[in-house]
């Protein structure tokens, strides 16, 4: 399979019914291709989400980078809209040289502005889903993601258990450990 447009058939052959379309290196799918992918997915009963670019940094100390991150979120929301996806997954960024608390304040402000911009662009029906991260210097442990999601009822946490396990240095060993998360 050479094209994402073949993905719905592949998923159906493997008895799968959801797909997270990756825009990790930028939103490079045209509106027309996203329309086709969405139509083919709906025909096969495939639920879609879209993963926003990895280089988004809601917590950057540079305002220009945070503003660009809002634009990347809007680009991802546009692709999701064309696909008929009901959510996008977003990384929150790193702490860098600032405290986790300072990074969370910056990310909260950026995400609030992203929600307003999304509403203004007609994307209020698509959920923005902050994802847990896997490196200690990244913003996005479970508690931080939950705090970000308290900004607006349309924000939904994305829990990547591999990331949680990495962030907590391998703490997920039992069924109960997973249930606690």
PDB file of C-alpha atoms in Angstrom:
ATOM      1  CA  UNK A   1       0.000   0.000   0.000  1.00  0.00           C
ATOM      2  CA  UNK A   2       1.545   3.258  -1.143  1.00  0.00           C
ATOM      3  CA  UNK A   3      -1.227   5.723  -0.333  1.00  0.00           C
ATOM      4  CA  UNK A   4      -3.133   6.697   2.782  1.00  0.00           C
ATOM      5  CA  UNK A   5      -6.219   6.573   0.585  1.00  0.00           C
ATOM      6  CA  UNK A   6      -5.849   2.756   0.575  1.00  0.00           C
ATOM      7  CA  UNK A   7      -5.905   2.670   4.378  1.00  0.00           C
ATOM      8  CA  UNK A   8      -9.662   2.064   4.851  1.00  0.00           C
ATOM      9  CA  UNK A   9      -9.514  -1.134   2.775  1.00  0.00           C
ATOM     10  CA  UNK A  10      -6.392  -2.331   4.622  1.00  0.00           C
ATOM     11  CA  UNK A  11      -7.996  -1.700   8.015  1.00  0.00           C
ATOM     12  CA  UNK A  12     -11.179  -3.501   6.984  1.00  0.00           C
ATOM     13  CA  UNK A  13      -9.162  -6.539   5.827  1.00  0.00           C
ATOM     14  CA  UNK A  14      -7.551  -6.633   9.270  1.00  0.00           C
ATOM     15  CA  UNK A  15     -10.834  -6.199  11.191  1.00  0.00           C
ATOM     16  CA  UNK A  16      -9.847  -2.754  12.483  1.00  0.00           C
ATOM     17  CA  UNK A  17     -12.198   0.206  12.634  1.00  0.00           C
ATOM     18  CA  UNK A  18     -10.216   3.294  13.635  1.00  0.00           C
ATOM     19  CA  UNK A  19      -7.154   5.173  12.416  1.00  0.00           C
ATOM     20  CA  UNK A  20      -5.043   8.096  13.635  1.00  0.00           C
ATOM     21  CA  UNK A  21      -3.871   9.885  10.477  1.00  0.00           C
ATOM     22  CA  UNK A  22      -0.340  11.134  11.088  1.00  0.00           C
ATOM     23  CA  UNK A  23       0.649  14.725  10.359  1.00  0.00           C
ATOM     24  CA  UNK A  24       3.695  14.471  12.605  1.00  0.00           C
ATOM     25  CA  UNK A  25       5.959  16.272  10.148  1.00  0.00           C
ATOM     26  CA  UNK A  26       3.360  18.783   9.001  1.00  0.00           C
ATOM     27  CA  UNK A  27      -0.151  18.803   7.573  1.00  0.00           C
ATOM     28  CA  UNK A  28       0.645  17.726   4.033  1.00  0.00           C
ATOM     29  CA  UNK A  29      -2.661  16.287   2.902  1.00  0.00           C
ATOM     30  CA  UNK A  30      -4.719  18.383   0.510  1.00  0.00           C
ATOM     31  CA  UNK A  31      -8.343  19.185   1.267  1.00  0.00           C
ATOM     32  CA  UNK A  32      -9.388  17.066  -1.732  1.00  0.00           C
ATOM     33  CA  UNK A  33      -7.373  14.034  -0.571  1.00  0.00           C
ATOM     34  CA  UNK A  34      -8.705  14.472   2.979  1.00  0.00           C
ATOM     35  CA  UNK A  35     -12.267  14.543   1.578  1.00  0.00           C
ATOM     36  CA  UNK A  36     -11.626  11.282  -0.300  1.00  0.00           C
ATOM     37  CA  UNK A  37     -10.015   9.621   2.719  1.00  0.00           C
ATOM     38  CA  UNK A  38     -12.956  10.652   4.874  1.00  0.00           C
ATOM     39  CA  UNK A  39     -15.497   9.368   2.386  1.00  0.00           C
ATOM     40  CA  UNK A  40     -13.739   6.007   2.007  1.00  0.00           C
ATOM     41  CA  UNK A  41     -13.394   5.698   5.768  1.00  0.00           C
ATOM     42  CA  UNK A  42     -17.087   6.404   6.359  1.00  0.00           C
ATOM     43  CA  UNK A  43     -18.013   3.781   3.729  1.00  0.00           C
ATOM     44  CA  UNK A  44     -15.984   1.208   5.678  1.00  0.00           C
ATOM     45  CA  UNK A  45     -17.086   2.361   9.148  1.00  0.00           C
ATOM     46  CA  UNK A  46     -13.605   3.618  10.058  1.00  0.00           C
ATOM     47  CA  UNK A  47     -13.421   6.285  12.790  1.00  0.00           C
ATOM     48  CA  UNK A  48     -10.661   8.834  12.152  1.00  0.00           C
ATOM     49  CA  UNK A  49      -8.520  11.085  14.293  1.00  0.00           C
ATOM     50  CA  UNK A  50      -5.633  13.244  13.122  1.00  0.00           C
ATOM     51  CA  UNK A  51      -2.295  13.588  14.910  1.00  0.00           C
ATOM     52  CA  UNK A  52      -1.020  17.172  14.798  1.00  0.00           C
ATOM     53  CA  UNK A  53       2.638  17.947  13.992  1.00  0.00           C
ATOM     54  CA  UNK A  54       5.134  16.781  16.595  1.00  0.00           C
ATOM     55  CA  UNK A  55       6.902  20.131  16.656  1.00  0.00           C
ATOM     56  CA  UNK A  56       3.961  21.922  18.233  1.00  0.00           C
ATOM     57  CA  UNK A  57       5.068  23.585  21.455  1.00  0.00           C
ATOM     58  CA  UNK A  58       2.253  25.020  23.510  1.00  0.00           C
ATOM     59  CA  UNK A  59       4.770  25.740  26.259  1.00  0.00           C
ATOM     60  CA  UNK A  60       7.562  27.502  24.381  1.00  0.00           C
ATOM     61  CA  UNK A  61       9.005  30.591  26.034  1.00  0.00           C
ATOM     62  CA  UNK A  62       9.013  32.147  22.547  1.00  0.00           C
ATOM     63  CA  UNK A  63       5.613  33.668  21.790  1.00  0.00           C
ATOM     64  CA  UNK A  64       6.199  33.298  18.048  1.00  0.00           C
ATOM     65  CA  UNK A  65       6.560  29.519  18.429  1.00  0.00           C
ATOM     66  CA  UNK A  66       3.363  29.345  20.478  1.00  0.00           C
ATOM     67  CA  UNK A  67       1.545  31.405  17.822  1.00  0.00           C
ATOM     68  CA  UNK A  68       2.853  29.074  15.098  1.00  0.00           C
ATOM     69  CA  UNK A  69       1.663  26.130  17.187  1.00  0.00           C
ATOM     70  CA  UNK A  70      -1.865  27.555  17.163  1.00  0.00           C
ATOM     71  CA  UNK A  71      -1.640  27.789  13.380  1.00  0.00           C
ATOM     72  CA  UNK A  72      -0.482  24.148  13.157  1.00  0.00           C
ATOM     73  CA  UNK A  73      -3.456  23.147  15.306  1.00  0.00           C
ATOM     74  CA  UNK A  74      -5.778  25.044  12.953  1.00  0.00           C
ATOM     75  CA  UNK A  75      -4.209  23.318   9.925  1.00  0.00           C
ATOM     76  CA  UNK A  76      -4.735  19.958  11.617  1.00  0.00           C
ATOM     77  CA  UNK A  77      -8.328  20.841  12.475  1.00  0.00           C
ATOM     78  CA  UNK A  78      -8.930  21.749   8.837  1.00  0.00           C
ATOM     79  CA  UNK A  79      -7.623  18.353   7.696  1.00  0.00           C
ATOM     80  CA  UNK A  80      -9.781  16.668  10.342  1.00  0.00           C
ATOM     81  CA  UNK A  81     -12.841  18.609   9.188  1.00  0.00           C
ATOM     82  CA  UNK A  82     -12.313  17.458   5.607  1.00  0.00           C
ATOM     83  CA  UNK A  83     -11.822  13.858   6.743  1.00  0.00           C
ATOM     84  CA  UNK A  84     -14.824  13.900   9.030  1.00  0.00           C
ATOM     85  CA  UNK A  85     -12.559  13.155  12.005  1.00  0.00           C
ATOM     86  CA  UNK A  86     -13.968  14.226  15.362  1.00  0.00           C
ATOM     87  CA  UNK A  87     -10.633  14.756  17.163  1.00  0.00           C
ATOM     88  CA  UNK A  88      -7.028  15.760  16.784  1.00  0.00           C
ATOM     89  CA  UNK A  89      -4.153  14.654  19.027  1.00  0.00           C
ATOM     90  CA  UNK A  90      -1.698  17.343  20.156  1.00  0.00           C
ATOM     91  CA  UNK A  91       1.648  17.267  21.967  1.00  0.00           C
ATOM     92  CA  UNK A  92       2.047  20.037  24.514  1.00  0.00           C
ATOM     93  CA  UNK A  93       5.786  20.652  24.229  1.00  0.00           C
ATOM     94  CA  UNK A  94       8.709  20.579  26.597  1.00  0.00           C
ATOM     95  CA  UNK A  95       9.681  22.303  29.787  1.00  0.00           C
ATOM     96  CA  UNK A  96      13.129  23.201  28.501  1.00  0.00           C
ATOM     97  CA  UNK A  97      14.809  25.540  30.987  1.00  0.00           C
ATOM     98  CA  UNK A  98      11.602  26.585  32.778  1.00  0.00           C
ATOM     99  CA  UNK A  99       9.716  24.858  35.583  1.00  0.00           C
ATOM    100  CA  UNK A 100       6.857  22.472  34.871  1.00  0.00           C
ATOM    101  CA  UNK A 101       4.518  25.002  36.488  1.00  0.00           C
ATOM    102  CA  UNK A 102       5.696  27.789  34.165  1.00  0.00           C
ATOM    103  CA  UNK A 103       5.447  25.475  31.149  1.00  0.00           C
ATOM    104  CA  UNK A 104       1.911  24.505  32.146  1.00  0.00           C
ATOM    105  CA  UNK A 105       0.900  28.183  32.435  1.00  0.00           C
ATOM    106  CA  UNK A 106       2.230  28.904  28.941  1.00  0.00           C
ATOM    107  CA  UNK A 107       0.580  25.778  27.506  1.00  0.00           C
ATOM    108  CA  UNK A 108      -2.721  26.657  29.169  1.00  0.00           C
ATOM    109  CA  UNK A 109      -2.678  30.135  27.662  1.00  0.00           C
ATOM    110  CA  UNK A 110      -1.738  28.823  24.214  1.00  0.00           C
ATOM    111  CA  UNK A 111      -4.386  26.124  24.288  1.00  0.00           C
ATOM    112  CA  UNK A 112      -7.050  28.614  25.399  1.00  0.00           C
ATOM    113  CA  UNK A 113      -6.150  30.811  22.433  1.00  0.00           C
ATOM    114  CA  UNK A 114      -6.198  27.764  20.144  1.00  0.00           C
ATOM    115  CA  UNK A 115      -9.730  26.887  21.279  1.00  0.00           C
ATOM    116  CA  UNK A 116     -10.906  30.452  20.576  1.00  0.00           C
ATOM    117  CA  UNK A 117      -9.227  30.403  17.148  1.00  0.00           C
ATOM    118  CA  UNK A 118     -10.770  26.995  16.405  1.00  0.00           C
ATOM    119  CA  UNK A 119     -14.216  28.342  17.238  1.00  0.00           C
ATOM    120  CA  UNK A 120     -13.646  31.384  15.029  1.00  0.00           C
ATOM    121  CA  UNK A 121     -12.651  29.114  12.120  1.00  0.00           C
ATOM    122  CA  UNK A 122     -15.708  26.883  12.494  1.00  0.00           C
ATOM    123  CA  UNK A 123     -13.935  23.910  14.073  1.00  0.00           C
ATOM    124  CA  UNK A 124     -15.793  23.845  17.398  1.00  0.00           C
ATOM    125  CA  UNK A 125     -17.197  20.385  16.638  1.00  0.00           C
ATOM    126  CA  UNK A 126     -13.736  18.791  16.633  1.00  0.00           C
ATOM    127  CA  UNK A 127     -12.083  17.802  19.912  1.00  0.00           C
ATOM    128  CA  UNK A 128      -8.517  18.849  20.648  1.00  0.00           C
ATOM    129  CA  UNK A 129      -6.869  16.041  22.601  1.00  0.00           C
ATOM    130  CA  UNK A 130      -3.640  16.764  24.499  1.00  0.00           C
ATOM    131  CA  UNK A 131      -1.502  13.619  24.676  1.00  0.00           C
ATOM    132  CA  UNK A 132       0.563  12.239  27.520  1.00  0.00           C
ATOM    133  CA  UNK A 133       4.253  12.392  26.754  1.00  0.00           C
ATOM    134  CA  UNK A 134       7.105   9.983  27.424  1.00  0.00           C
ATOM    135  CA  UNK A 135      10.135  12.045  28.416  1.00  0.00           C
ATOM    136  CA  UNK A 136      10.652  13.623  31.815  1.00  0.00           C
ATOM    137  CA  UNK A 137      11.549  17.047  30.340  1.00  0.00           C
ATOM    138  CA  UNK A 138       8.364  17.088  28.245  1.00  0.00           C
ATOM    139  CA  UNK A 139       5.179  18.677  29.493  1.00  0.00           C
ATOM    140  CA  UNK A 140       2.436  16.098  29.502  1.00  0.00           C
ATOM    141  CA  UNK A 141       2.305  13.714  32.418  1.00  0.00           C
ATOM    142  CA  UNK A 142      -1.193  12.439  33.234  1.00  0.00           C
ATOM    143  CA  UNK A 143      -1.949  15.216  35.751  1.00  0.00           C
ATOM    144  CA  UNK A 144      -0.747  17.955  33.377  1.00  0.00           C
ATOM    145  CA  UNK A 145      -2.825  16.616  30.501  1.00  0.00           C
ATOM    146  CA  UNK A 146      -5.895  16.516  32.745  1.00  0.00           C
ATOM    147  CA  UNK A 147      -5.250  20.121  33.832  1.00  0.00           C
ATOM    148  CA  UNK A 148      -5.007  21.185  30.181  1.00  0.00           C
ATOM    149  CA  UNK A 149      -8.261  19.402  29.429  1.00  0.00           C
ATOM    150  CA  UNK A 150     -10.045  21.371  32.164  1.00  0.00           C
ATOM    151  CA  UNK A 151      -9.730  24.470  29.953  1.00  0.00           C
ATOM    152  CA  UNK A 152     -12.769  23.475  27.899  1.00  0.00           C
ATOM    153  CA  UNK A 153     -15.229  20.578  27.962  1.00  0.00           C
ATOM    154  CA  UNK A 154     -14.339  19.756  24.345  1.00  0.00           C
ATOM    155  CA  UNK A 155     -10.752  18.889  25.274  1.00  0.00           C
ATOM    156  CA  UNK A 156     -10.224  15.167  25.810  1.00  0.00           C
ATOM    157  CA  UNK A 157      -7.064  13.556  27.199  1.00  0.00           C
ATOM    158  CA  UNK A 158      -5.152  11.166  24.975  1.00  0.00           C
ATOM    159  CA  UNK A 159      -3.452   8.623  27.217  1.00  0.00           C
ATOM    160  CA  UNK A 160      -0.544   6.851  25.544  1.00  0.00           C
ATOM    161  CA  UNK A 161       0.277   4.111  28.027  1.00  0.00           C
ATOM    162  CA  UNK A 162       3.705   3.572  26.465  1.00  0.00           C
ATOM    163  CA  UNK A 163       4.462   7.237  27.097  1.00  0.00           C
ATOM    164  CA  UNK A 164       3.094   7.060  30.641  1.00  0.00           C
ATOM    165  CA  UNK A 165       5.233   4.001  31.343  1.00  0.00           C
ATOM    166  CA  UNK A 166       8.315   5.758  29.980  1.00  0.00           C
ATOM    167  CA  UNK A 167       7.604   9.021  31.850  1.00  0.00           C
ATOM    168  CA  UNK A 168       7.226   7.069  35.101  1.00  0.00           C
ATOM    169  CA  UNK A 169      10.384   5.045  34.432  1.00  0.00           C
ATOM    170  CA  UNK A 170       8.590   1.734  33.933  1.00  0.00           C
ATOM    171  CA  UNK A 171       5.988   1.911  36.686  1.00  0.00           C
ATOM    172  CA  UNK A 172       3.216   0.152  34.727  1.00  0.00           C
ATOM    173  CA  UNK A 173       3.687  -3.507  35.575  1.00  0.00           C
ATOM    174  CA  UNK A 174       0.313  -4.820  36.687  1.00  0.00           C
ATOM    175  CA  UNK A 175      -3.298  -4.545  35.624  1.00  0.00           C
ATOM    176  CA  UNK A 176      -3.877  -2.415  38.727  1.00  0.00           C
ATOM    177  CA  UNK A 177      -1.134   0.015  37.636  1.00  0.00           C
ATOM    178  CA  UNK A 178      -2.983   0.589  34.385  1.00  0.00           C
ATOM    179  CA  UNK A 179      -6.319   0.898  36.152  1.00  0.00           C
ATOM    180  CA  UNK A 180      -4.856   3.552  38.465  1.00  0.00           C
ATOM    181  CA  UNK A 181      -3.897   5.688  35.461  1.00  0.00           C
TER     182      UNK A 181
END
